[in-house]
């Protein structure tokens, strides 16, 4: 099994944490992982993209140039998704912000209103975790069984109060697929 | 019976390669005397510069490290950090040009080694080129009509002690000379103060020593000591340029020995 | 997942591996894309009572390494390409004084200021000494975060063993990416053997003075020193040459690549094999010493080669030296911070085999 995911959005949407959380959970499930971020030169509001690969065997190139799955968190990430998605791949679109779908008739396009779902749960900033739940559901590559344990080691104890909200976001993301 | 005068143990009893009348030999000797007096011969490390004193390791009878031109303050920084209980002497002639960045930042960090900056207003080893400390009007092979700060764009002589005195990390900056016995005696006192401050871990210490280079100044050794007196000392005033050492210890160190 | 596997950036894994190898002195200067390494050392050296200095320049940092190494301490600096250029003076002096040290280059694209994206354009500089005079440094080229940690850790031991500086040549992609890494066991610096040639502790050791220097103004003597050093290099070449081969035996074409390019080439190999195209991979792990003999043996068996690099073609010259006209050697490269894709390399293989 190998799942190459390309994640795209803008700075501040939690693209980097999404990718890191995804590979943390994958490692807990015994998979090999690579996570390669790309930022814009701007410190805020520029592009935020990541090549993320999980596999049960040694991973060759860490750069995703043909993605099995693509996450599109913002409208301006649509063109890169159209370009990078492998034939017959999955494109997960944050339909809260993306109004025109990627023009890839061969791909399975899944629309997830991440921002609305996140706001309903309590904080728009967990839109990225909603998307992670959807990615897990759509690809089955990472089951996220250890998500709670990962969150406990990721957050300092003072922030453990945020864990239930993150768990709810992932669960809601799964259901949205 | 107490030995009143002898060859310092920390200096090998051999003839140096230095020219007649050169200041390096005297400076080597007073450093060695102070190290002997402090009983630190086998706990001392000297970093020798690029220049005539690159051969310092032939003369000092203790460990030495020879870094790249101008980089001795960087190397001394690391040596002293690795061996904080050792006496580390950064012997430099190449400090005010190629080593400017290194000396300023070592001084500013308050590195706890002692720099002995030999200022002979010329490049000795490479054959008499203009140094950053060459006086205005002074002849050098690269200032054939004398150092001309404005028309020829050669800039002005740099007063290293005064330059470093503004930096918070510097605790003791003094300027001596080795052109006569009285100045030699004072210079030895400055060096002793600096080395003792180093062993107390006080901060950055530097002694600038005005020294003769008769060969490149193109004069006799006797004329050179006079030239230094008449030309260098008026521009580079002697004395403690900065002394912010702990007061009690300063007094003790300043006492006659 | 085994709990002892940590998810780390390459830059951080290099720093942690150095600390575990008993590095007691780190000197650095900010430059992208290796800044996490300097920050990691700043955060983790002080609490252990070790030395971290943010130097005023790359030049100063390497000369601090020189000073620390002269006392026998395990010392290190890291930078990225333009900064490594500035360090070449110090590296030459380290080699001239036979001092061990570890230098990490998280390479970026050049020449000049160039860009901050990954590159392999420093191969010539790394493998041909890099500074003035006759010398080489050992050059290790990791392909992953795990190997970055392993090779950095080993670099200290190799450098001490041979008294030759070791350059770990990574690139911005390896430095910035995160992978799982199992870290090597920590070494207590105090447990490391004393170095008889080092400056300091003369009183305890009761020996004659040690002089650490690269200078010798007597041509006959300096020539003899250089000859002796090159004889020593021959020993290193015999003992240290390291490479990895993947499906080379039956290959119709062997990709030759190191570091990130080797990862890309492995992907191209897997795709080719899935199509029934017999592609092999030869990955030098030591770039100096370069595995000339093994490549020569493969050339004699009629293999053809395609060197894949993130440069205009530098390592390919060593592949040509190794094969010495006995086999066709082609080159495919991207540069300026571009990383070749698996698809591009596969297309080049197909183009060459169809010719």
mmCIF file of N, CA and C in Angstrom, chain B residues 7-124:
data_model
loop_
_atom_site.group_PDB
_atom_site.id
_atom_site.type_symbol
_atom_site.label_atom_id
_atom_site.label_comp_id
_atom_site.label_asym_id
_atom_site.label_seq_id
_atom_site.Cartn_x
_atom_site.Cartn_y
_atom_site.Cartn_z
ATOM 1 N N UNK B 7 66.383 33.099 32.533
ATOM 2 C CA UNK B 7 65.568 32.897 31.333
ATOM 3 C C UNK B 7 64.255 32.252 31.740
ATOM 4 N N UNK B 8 63.117 32.798 31.305
ATOM 5 C CA UNK B 8 61.844 32.197 31.730
ATOM 6 C C UNK B 8 61.711 30.755 31.221
ATOM 7 N N UNK B 9 61.148 29.909 32.073
ATOM 8 C CA UNK B 9 60.958 28.495 31.711
ATOM 9 C C UNK B 9 60.015 28.344 30.522
ATOM 10 N N UNK B 10 59.030 29.226 30.447
ATOM 11 C CA UNK B 10 58.011 29.100 29.400
ATOM 12 C C UNK B 10 58.514 29.522 28.018
ATOM 13 N N UNK B 11 59.761 29.980 27.964
ATOM 14 C CA UNK B 11 60.338 30.387 26.681
ATOM 15 C C UNK B 11 61.567 29.519 26.428
ATOM 16 N N UNK B 12 61.627 28.899 25.249
ATOM 17 C CA UNK B 12 62.756 28.019 24.957
ATOM 18 C C UNK B 12 64.042 28.842 24.836
ATOM 19 N N UNK B 13 65.151 28.308 25.334
ATOM 20 C CA UNK B 13 66.420 29.062 25.300
ATOM 21 C C UNK B 13 67.096 28.963 23.928
ATOM 22 N N UNK B 14 66.388 29.476 22.923
ATOM 23 C CA UNK B 14 66.959 29.430 21.567
ATOM 24 C C UNK B 14 66.888 30.816 20.952
ATOM 25 N N UNK B 15 67.720 31.005 19.914
ATOM 26 C CA UNK B 15 67.686 32.292 19.220
ATOM 27 C C UNK B 15 66.453 32.356 18.320
ATOM 28 N N UNK B 16 65.813 33.511 18.237
ATOM 29 C CA UNK B 16 64.617 33.623 17.396
ATOM 30 C C UNK B 16 64.994 34.011 15.976
ATOM 31 N N UNK B 17 63.987 33.889 15.100
ATOM 32 C CA UNK B 17 64.176 34.305 13.712
ATOM 33 C C UNK B 17 63.903 35.794 13.547
ATOM 34 N N UNK B 18 63.529 36.470 14.632
ATOM 35 C CA UNK B 18 63.155 37.880 14.507
ATOM 36 C C UNK B 18 64.374 38.750 14.185
ATOM 37 N N UNK B 19 64.106 39.854 13.496
ATOM 38 C CA UNK B 19 65.184 40.763 13.094
ATOM 39 C C UNK B 19 65.757 41.474 14.328
ATOM 40 N N UNK B 20 66.959 41.982 14.235
ATOM 41 C CA UNK B 20 67.493 42.805 15.334
ATOM 42 C C UNK B 20 66.573 44.002 15.576
ATOM 43 N N UNK B 21 66.260 44.252 16.843
ATOM 44 C CA UNK B 21 65.443 45.407 17.188
ATOM 45 C C UNK B 21 63.950 45.176 17.104
ATOM 46 N N UNK B 22 63.531 43.983 16.680
ATOM 47 C CA UNK B 22 62.103 43.656 16.565
ATOM 48 C C UNK B 22 61.478 43.596 17.949
ATOM 49 N N UNK B 23 60.213 44.001 18.055
ATOM 50 C CA UNK B 23 59.532 44.007 19.343
ATOM 51 C C UNK B 23 59.026 42.652 19.802
ATOM 52 N N UNK B 24 58.820 41.717 18.876
ATOM 53 C CA UNK B 24 58.201 40.440 19.242
ATOM 54 C C UNK B 24 58.959 39.705 20.352
ATOM 55 N N UNK B 25 60.319 39.709 20.246
ATOM 56 C CA UNK B 25 61.112 38.950 21.209
ATOM 57 C C UNK B 25 60.864 39.417 22.634
ATOM 58 N N UNK B 26 60.838 40.726 22.825
ATOM 59 C CA UNK B 26 60.603 41.287 24.162
ATOM 60 C C UNK B 26 59.200 40.914 24.649
ATOM 61 N N UNK B 27 58.253 41.033 23.747
ATOM 62 C CA UNK B 27 56.858 40.722 24.128
ATOM 63 C C UNK B 27 56.747 39.246 24.505
ATOM 64 N N UNK B 28 57.373 38.363 23.692
ATOM 65 C CA UNK B 28 57.373 36.931 24.031
ATOM 66 C C UNK B 28 57.905 36.743 25.447
ATOM 67 N N UNK B 29 59.026 37.438 25.715
ATOM 68 C CA UNK B 29 59.685 37.226 27.003
ATOM 69 C C UNK B 29 58.786 37.657 28.167
ATOM 70 N N UNK B 30 58.144 38.806 28.045
ATOM 71 C CA UNK B 30 57.352 39.247 29.202
ATOM 72 C C UNK B 30 56.111 38.372 29.382
ATOM 73 N N UNK B 31 55.558 37.877 28.281
ATOM 74 C CA UNK B 31 54.433 36.928 28.420
ATOM 75 C C UNK B 31 54.920 35.692 29.177
ATOM 76 N N UNK B 32 56.076 35.185 28.759
ATOM 77 C CA UNK B 32 56.621 33.967 29.380
ATOM 78 C C UNK B 32 56.920 34.204 30.861
ATOM 79 N N UNK B 33 57.453 35.363 31.174
ATOM 80 C CA UNK B 33 57.736 35.677 32.584
ATOM 81 C C UNK B 33 56.463 35.659 33.425
ATOM 82 N N UNK B 34 55.410 36.293 32.899
ATOM 83 C CA UNK B 34 54.150 36.346 33.667
ATOM 84 C C UNK B 34 53.580 34.938 33.845
ATOM 85 N N UNK B 35 53.637 34.145 32.775
ATOM 86 C CA UNK B 35 53.114 32.772 32.876
ATOM 87 C C UNK B 35 53.897 31.992 33.927
ATOM 88 N N UNK B 36 55.211 32.147 33.933
ATOM 89 C CA UNK B 36 56.028 31.483 34.967
ATOM 90 C C UNK B 36 55.616 31.943 36.363
ATOM 91 N N UNK B 37 55.474 33.258 36.491
ATOM 92 C CA UNK B 37 55.103 33.813 37.808
ATOM 93 C C UNK B 37 53.744 33.298 38.270
ATOM 94 N N UNK B 38 52.852 33.060 37.298
ATOM 95 C CA UNK B 38 51.519 32.562 37.662
ATOM 96 C C UNK B 38 51.512 31.039 37.793
ATOM 97 N N UNK B 39 52.646 30.413 37.431
ATOM 98 C CA UNK B 39 52.752 28.947 37.556
ATOM 99 C C UNK B 39 51.849 28.200 36.583
ATOM 100 N N UNK B 40 51.680 28.744 35.376
ATOM 101 C CA UNK B 40 50.702 28.163 34.440
ATOM 102 C C UNK B 40 51.326 27.601 33.160
ATOM 103 N N UNK B 41 52.624 27.293 33.196
ATOM 104 C CA UNK B 41 53.289 26.876 31.953
ATOM 105 C C UNK B 41 52.585 25.692 31.278
ATOM 106 N N UNK B 42 52.215 24.689 32.067
ATOM 107 C CA UNK B 42 51.614 23.492 31.445
ATOM 108 C C UNK B 42 50.097 23.591 31.374
ATOM 109 N N UNK B 43 49.586 24.787 31.630
ATOM 110 C CA UNK B 43 48.138 24.988 31.531
ATOM 111 C C UNK B 43 47.841 26.151 30.596
ATOM 112 N N UNK B 44 48.795 26.450 29.717
ATOM 113 C CA UNK B 44 48.630 27.580 28.810
ATOM 114 C C UNK B 44 48.571 27.101 27.363
ATOM 115 N N UNK B 45 47.801 27.820 26.577
ATOM 116 C CA UNK B 45 47.740 27.561 25.135
ATOM 117 C C UNK B 45 47.809 28.904 24.436
ATOM 118 N N UNK B 46 48.687 29.022 23.464
ATOM 119 C CA UNK B 46 48.776 30.261 22.694
ATOM 120 C C UNK B 46 48.306 29.991 21.265
ATOM 121 N N UNK B 47 47.531 30.916 20.729
ATOM 122 C CA UNK B 47 47.212 30.824 19.302
ATOM 123 C C UNK B 47 48.061 31.867 18.591
ATOM 124 N N UNK B 48 48.871 31.412 17.676
ATOM 125 C CA UNK B 48 49.758 32.333 16.990
ATOM 126 C C UNK B 48 49.171 32.760 15.656
ATOM 127 N N UNK B 49 49.398 33.992 15.264
ATOM 128 C CA UNK B 49 48.741 34.555 14.089
ATOM 129 C C UNK B 49 49.515 34.260 12.814
ATOM 130 N N UNK B 50 49.035 34.816 11.719
ATOM 131 C CA UNK B 50 49.819 34.816 10.493
ATOM 132 C C UNK B 50 50.571 36.146 10.466
ATOM 133 N N UNK B 51 51.845 36.066 10.267
ATOM 134 C CA UNK B 51 52.743 37.219 10.382
ATOM 135 C C UNK B 51 54.048 36.669 10.939
ATOM 136 N N UNK B 52 54.971 37.567 11.276
ATOM 137 C CA UNK B 52 56.272 37.088 11.759
ATOM 138 C C UNK B 52 56.119 36.184 12.984
ATOM 139 N N UNK B 53 55.148 36.491 13.836
ATOM 140 C CA UNK B 53 55.009 35.718 15.067
ATOM 141 C C UNK B 53 54.300 34.385 14.834
ATOM 142 N N UNK B 54 54.109 34.002 13.574
ATOM 143 C CA UNK B 54 53.587 32.673 13.268
ATOM 144 C C UNK B 54 54.526 31.618 13.846
ATOM 145 N N UNK B 55 55.771 32.013 14.086
ATOM 146 C CA UNK B 55 56.749 31.071 14.639
ATOM 147 C C UNK B 55 56.732 31.023 16.165
ATOM 148 N N UNK B 56 55.749 31.684 16.766
ATOM 149 C CA UNK B 56 55.695 31.705 18.229
ATOM 150 C C UNK B 56 55.771 30.291 18.813
ATOM 151 N N UNK B 57 55.241 29.317 18.074
ATOM 152 C CA UNK B 57 55.266 27.948 18.617
ATOM 153 C C UNK B 57 56.677 27.365 18.693
ATOM 154 N N UNK B 58 57.612 27.998 17.983
ATOM 155 C CA UNK B 58 59.011 27.552 18.109
ATOM 156 C C UNK B 58 59.601 28.016 19.433
ATOM 157 N N UNK B 59 59.055 29.080 19.986
ATOM 158 C CA UNK B 59 59.693 29.755 21.123
ATOM 159 C C UNK B 59 59.000 29.491 22.450
ATOM 160 N N UNK B 60 57.652 29.536 22.442
ATOM 161 C CA UNK B 60 56.934 29.288 23.696
ATOM 162 C C UNK B 60 56.971 27.805 24.002
ATOM 163 N N UNK B 61 57.294 27.488 25.255
ATOM 164 C CA UNK B 61 57.443 26.077 25.615
ATOM 165 C C UNK B 61 56.154 25.566 26.271
ATOM 166 N N UNK B 62 55.061 25.679 25.549
ATOM 167 C CA UNK B 62 53.782 25.092 25.963
ATOM 168 C C UNK B 62 52.925 24.923 24.716
ATOM 169 N N UNK B 63 51.717 24.409 24.891
ATOM 170 C CA UNK B 63 50.882 24.062 23.736
ATOM 171 C C UNK B 63 50.537 25.285 22.883
ATOM 172 N N UNK B 64 50.395 25.042 21.585
ATOM 173 C CA UNK B 64 49.995 26.134 20.698
ATOM 174 C C UNK B 64 49.053 25.625 19.621
ATOM 175 N N UNK B 65 48.260 26.553 19.110
ATOM 176 C CA UNK B 65 47.358 26.253 17.995
ATOM 177 C C UNK B 65 47.512 27.382 16.989
ATOM 178 N N UNK B 66 47.685 27.008 15.731
ATOM 179 C CA UNK B 66 47.920 28.022 14.707
ATOM 180 C C UNK B 66 46.758 28.056 13.714
ATOM 181 N N UNK B 67 45.838 28.999 13.866
ATOM 182 C CA UNK B 67 44.676 29.083 12.962
ATOM 183 C C UNK B 67 44.973 29.904 11.710
ATOM 184 N N UNK B 68 43.935 30.159 10.952
ATOM 185 C CA UNK B 68 44.075 30.944 9.720
ATOM 186 C C UNK B 68 44.258 32.422 10.047
ATOM 187 N N UNK B 69 44.837 33.160 9.096
ATOM 188 C CA UNK B 69 45.056 34.603 9.201
ATOM 189 C C UNK B 69 43.833 35.358 9.727
ATOM 190 N N UNK B 70 44.013 36.056 10.823
ATOM 191 C CA UNK B 70 42.935 36.876 11.360
ATOM 192 C C UNK B 70 41.908 36.118 12.178
ATOM 193 N N UNK B 71 41.927 34.791 12.118
ATOM 194 C CA UNK B 71 40.853 34.006 12.744
ATOM 195 C C UNK B 71 41.195 33.557 14.158
ATOM 196 N N UNK B 72 42.335 34.015 14.671
ATOM 197 C CA UNK B 72 42.728 33.539 16.004
ATOM 198 C C UNK B 72 41.683 33.850 17.076
ATOM 199 N N UNK B 73 40.970 34.997 17.030
ATOM 200 C CA UNK B 73 39.951 35.202 18.073
ATOM 201 C C UNK B 73 38.832 34.157 18.018
ATOM 202 N N UNK B 74 38.484 33.707 16.813
ATOM 203 C CA UNK B 74 37.451 32.672 16.695
ATOM 204 C C UNK B 74 37.971 31.360 17.276
ATOM 205 N N UNK B 75 39.192 30.994 16.889
ATOM 206 C CA UNK B 75 39.769 29.739 17.397
ATOM 207 C C UNK B 75 39.976 29.824 18.911
ATOM 208 N N UNK B 76 40.470 30.965 19.391
ATOM 209 C CA UNK B 76 40.686 31.123 20.832
ATOM 210 C C UNK B 76 39.378 31.051 21.608
ATOM 211 N N UNK B 77 38.329 31.594 21.006
ATOM 212 C CA UNK B 77 36.993 31.502 21.612
ATOM 213 C C UNK B 77 36.669 30.047 21.943
ATOM 214 N N UNK B 78 36.835 29.197 20.929
ATOM 215 C CA UNK B 78 36.460 27.796 21.113
ATOM 216 C C UNK B 78 37.423 27.078 22.062
ATOM 217 N N UNK B 79 38.707 27.411 21.969
ATOM 218 C CA UNK B 79 39.687 26.748 22.843
ATOM 219 C C UNK B 79 39.364 27.057 24.306
ATOM 220 N N UNK B 80 39.113 28.343 24.581
ATOM 221 C CA UNK B 80 38.815 28.743 25.960
ATOM 222 C C UNK B 80 37.482 28.143 26.424
ATOM 223 N N UNK B 81 36.498 28.055 25.516
ATOM 224 C CA UNK B 81 35.218 27.454 25.910
ATOM 225 C C UNK B 81 35.380 25.970 26.229
ATOM 226 N N UNK B 82 36.277 25.312 25.486
ATOM 227 C CA UNK B 82 36.500 23.887 25.736
ATOM 228 C C UNK B 82 37.318 23.670 26.999
ATOM 229 N N UNK B 83 38.252 24.581 27.250
ATOM 230 C CA UNK B 83 39.181 24.425 28.371
ATOM 231 C C UNK B 83 39.145 25.684 29.235
ATOM 232 N N UNK B 84 38.043 25.899 29.951
ATOM 233 C CA UNK B 84 37.886 27.177 30.665
ATOM 234 C C UNK B 84 38.891 27.385 31.792
ATOM 235 N N UNK B 85 39.518 26.315 32.277
ATOM 236 C CA UNK B 85 40.495 26.493 33.368
ATOM 237 C C UNK B 85 41.908 26.718 32.832
ATOM 238 N N UNK B 86 42.070 26.771 31.512
ATOM 239 C CA UNK B 86 43.382 27.015 30.922
ATOM 240 C C UNK B 86 43.593 28.509 30.672
ATOM 241 N N UNK B 87 44.864 28.886 30.568
ATOM 242 C CA UNK B 87 45.198 30.252 30.175
ATOM 243 C C UNK B 87 45.326 30.266 28.652
ATOM 244 N N UNK B 88 44.450 31.001 27.996
ATOM 245 C CA UNK B 88 44.480 31.031 26.532
ATOM 246 C C UNK B 88 44.889 32.439 26.077
ATOM 247 N N UNK B 89 45.975 32.479 25.316
ATOM 248 C CA UNK B 89 46.493 33.758 24.830
ATOM 249 C C UNK B 89 46.346 33.803 23.311
ATOM 250 N N UNK B 90 45.661 34.825 22.860
ATOM 251 C CA UNK B 90 45.467 35.036 21.432
ATOM 252 C C UNK B 90 46.486 36.100 21.018
ATOM 253 N N UNK B 91 47.566 35.655 20.415
ATOM 254 C CA UNK B 91 48.661 36.555 20.047
ATOM 255 C C UNK B 91 48.402 37.010 18.624
ATOM 256 N N UNK B 92 48.147 38.307 18.452
ATOM 257 C CA UNK B 92 47.712 38.736 17.124
ATOM 258 C C UNK B 92 48.438 39.945 16.594
ATOM 259 N N UNK B 93 48.817 39.843 15.346
ATOM 260 C CA UNK B 93 49.322 41.004 14.647
ATOM 261 C C UNK B 93 48.368 41.344 13.524
ATOM 262 N N UNK B 94 47.549 40.352 13.161
ATOM 263 C CA UNK B 94 46.698 40.505 11.972
ATOM 264 C C UNK B 94 45.255 40.783 12.370
ATOM 265 N N UNK B 95 45.107 41.566 13.422
ATOM 266 C CA UNK B 95 43.805 41.726 14.053
ATOM 267 C C UNK B 95 42.964 42.828 13.439
ATOM 268 N N UNK B 96 43.605 43.935 13.042
ATOM 269 C CA UNK B 96 42.824 45.121 12.708
ATOM 270 C C UNK B 96 42.330 45.129 11.264
ATOM 271 N N UNK B 97 42.762 44.163 10.433
ATOM 272 C CA UNK B 97 42.255 44.124 9.061
ATOM 273 C C UNK B 97 41.501 42.826 8.827
ATOM 274 N N UNK B 98 42.253 41.749 8.536
ATOM 275 C CA UNK B 98 41.586 40.498 8.168
ATOM 276 C C UNK B 98 40.862 39.874 9.359
ATOM 277 N N UNK B 99 41.263 40.253 10.569
ATOM 278 C CA UNK B 99 40.617 39.680 11.752
ATOM 279 C C UNK B 99 39.635 40.610 12.439
ATOM 280 N N UNK B 100 39.200 41.660 11.746
ATOM 281 C CA UNK B 100 38.348 42.659 12.404
ATOM 282 C C UNK B 100 37.038 42.074 12.904
ATOM 283 N N UNK B 101 36.365 41.318 12.046
ATOM 284 C CA UNK B 101 35.069 40.771 12.457
ATOM 285 C C UNK B 101 35.263 39.862 13.658
ATOM 286 N N UNK B 102 36.285 39.009 13.590
ATOM 287 C CA UNK B 102 36.497 38.028 14.655
ATOM 288 C C UNK B 102 36.817 38.700 15.983
ATOM 289 N N UNK B 103 37.670 39.747 15.956
ATOM 290 C CA UNK B 103 38.057 40.363 17.235
ATOM 291 C C UNK B 103 36.875 41.136 17.820
ATOM 292 N N UNK B 104 36.118 41.833 16.974
ATOM 293 C CA UNK B 104 34.996 42.627 17.498
ATOM 294 C C UNK B 104 33.957 41.709 18.151
ATOM 295 N N UNK B 105 33.662 40.611 17.504
ATOM 296 C CA UNK B 105 32.604 39.755 18.048
ATOM 297 C C UNK B 105 33.076 38.909 19.221
ATOM 298 N N UNK B 106 34.336 38.508 19.211
ATOM 299 C CA UNK B 106 34.863 37.804 20.392
ATOM 300 C C UNK B 106 34.839 38.759 21.583
ATOM 301 N N UNK B 107 35.237 40.023 21.335
ATOM 302 C CA UNK B 107 35.233 41.030 22.398
ATOM 303 C C UNK B 107 33.812 41.282 22.888
ATOM 304 N N UNK B 108 32.896 41.390 21.953
ATOM 305 C CA UNK B 108 31.515 41.701 22.326
ATOM 306 C C UNK B 108 30.858 40.561 23.094
ATOM 307 N N UNK B 109 31.258 39.325 22.769
ATOM 308 C CA UNK B 109 30.718 38.179 23.527
ATOM 309 C C UNK B 109 31.373 38.069 24.900
ATOM 310 N N UNK B 110 32.395 38.875 25.105
ATOM 311 C CA UNK B 110 33.097 38.806 26.385
ATOM 312 C C UNK B 110 33.864 37.507 26.543
ATOM 313 N N UNK B 111 34.439 37.022 25.453
ATOM 314 C CA UNK B 111 35.186 35.755 25.522
ATOM 315 C C UNK B 111 36.339 35.911 26.503
ATOM 316 N N UNK B 112 36.571 34.870 27.256
ATOM 317 C CA UNK B 112 37.457 34.988 28.417
ATOM 318 C C UNK B 112 38.897 34.564 28.140
ATOM 319 N N UNK B 113 39.372 34.820 26.956
ATOM 320 C CA UNK B 113 40.805 34.655 26.673
ATOM 321 C C UNK B 113 41.448 36.044 26.614
ATOM 322 N N UNK B 114 42.761 36.091 26.569
ATOM 323 C CA UNK B 114 43.450 37.387 26.511
ATOM 324 C C UNK B 114 44.122 37.567 25.157
ATOM 325 N N UNK B 115 43.893 38.713 24.564
ATOM 326 C CA UNK B 115 44.527 39.015 23.285
ATOM 327 C C UNK B 115 45.737 39.908 23.522
ATOM 328 N N UNK B 116 46.841 39.529 22.936
ATOM 329 C CA UNK B 116 48.006 40.399 22.905
ATOM 330 C C UNK B 116 48.118 40.886 21.459
ATOM 331 N N UNK B 117 47.798 42.146 21.276
ATOM 332 C CA UNK B 117 47.774 42.715 19.922
ATOM 333 C C UNK B 117 49.061 43.498 19.688
ATOM 334 N N UNK B 118 49.879 42.973 18.811
ATOM 335 C CA UNK B 118 51.159 43.624 18.530
ATOM 336 C C UNK B 118 50.963 44.614 17.380
ATOM 337 N N UNK B 119 51.132 45.889 17.703
ATOM 338 C CA UNK B 119 50.918 46.950 16.714
ATOM 339 C C UNK B 119 52.273 47.545 16.331
ATOM 340 N N UNK B 120 52.757 47.157 15.139
ATOM 341 C CA UNK B 120 54.010 47.745 14.668
ATOM 342 C C UNK B 120 53.778 48.607 13.422
ATOM 343 N N UNK B 121 52.522 48.940 13.183
ATOM 344 C CA UNK B 121 52.149 49.916 12.152
ATOM 345 C C UNK B 121 52.547 49.501 10.733
ATOM 346 N N UNK B 122 52.735 48.179 10.536
ATOM 347 C CA UNK B 122 53.196 47.729 9.208
ATOM 348 C C UNK B 122 52.912 46.223 9.100
ATOM 349 N N UNK B 123 52.920 45.691 7.883
ATOM 350 C CA UNK B 123 52.920 44.237 7.716
ATOM 351 C C UNK B 123 54.377 43.798 7.680
ATOM 352 N N UNK B 124 54.792 42.980 8.630
ATOM 353 C CA UNK B 124 56.187 42.586 8.716
ATOM 354 C C UNK B 124 56.533 41.457 7.768
#
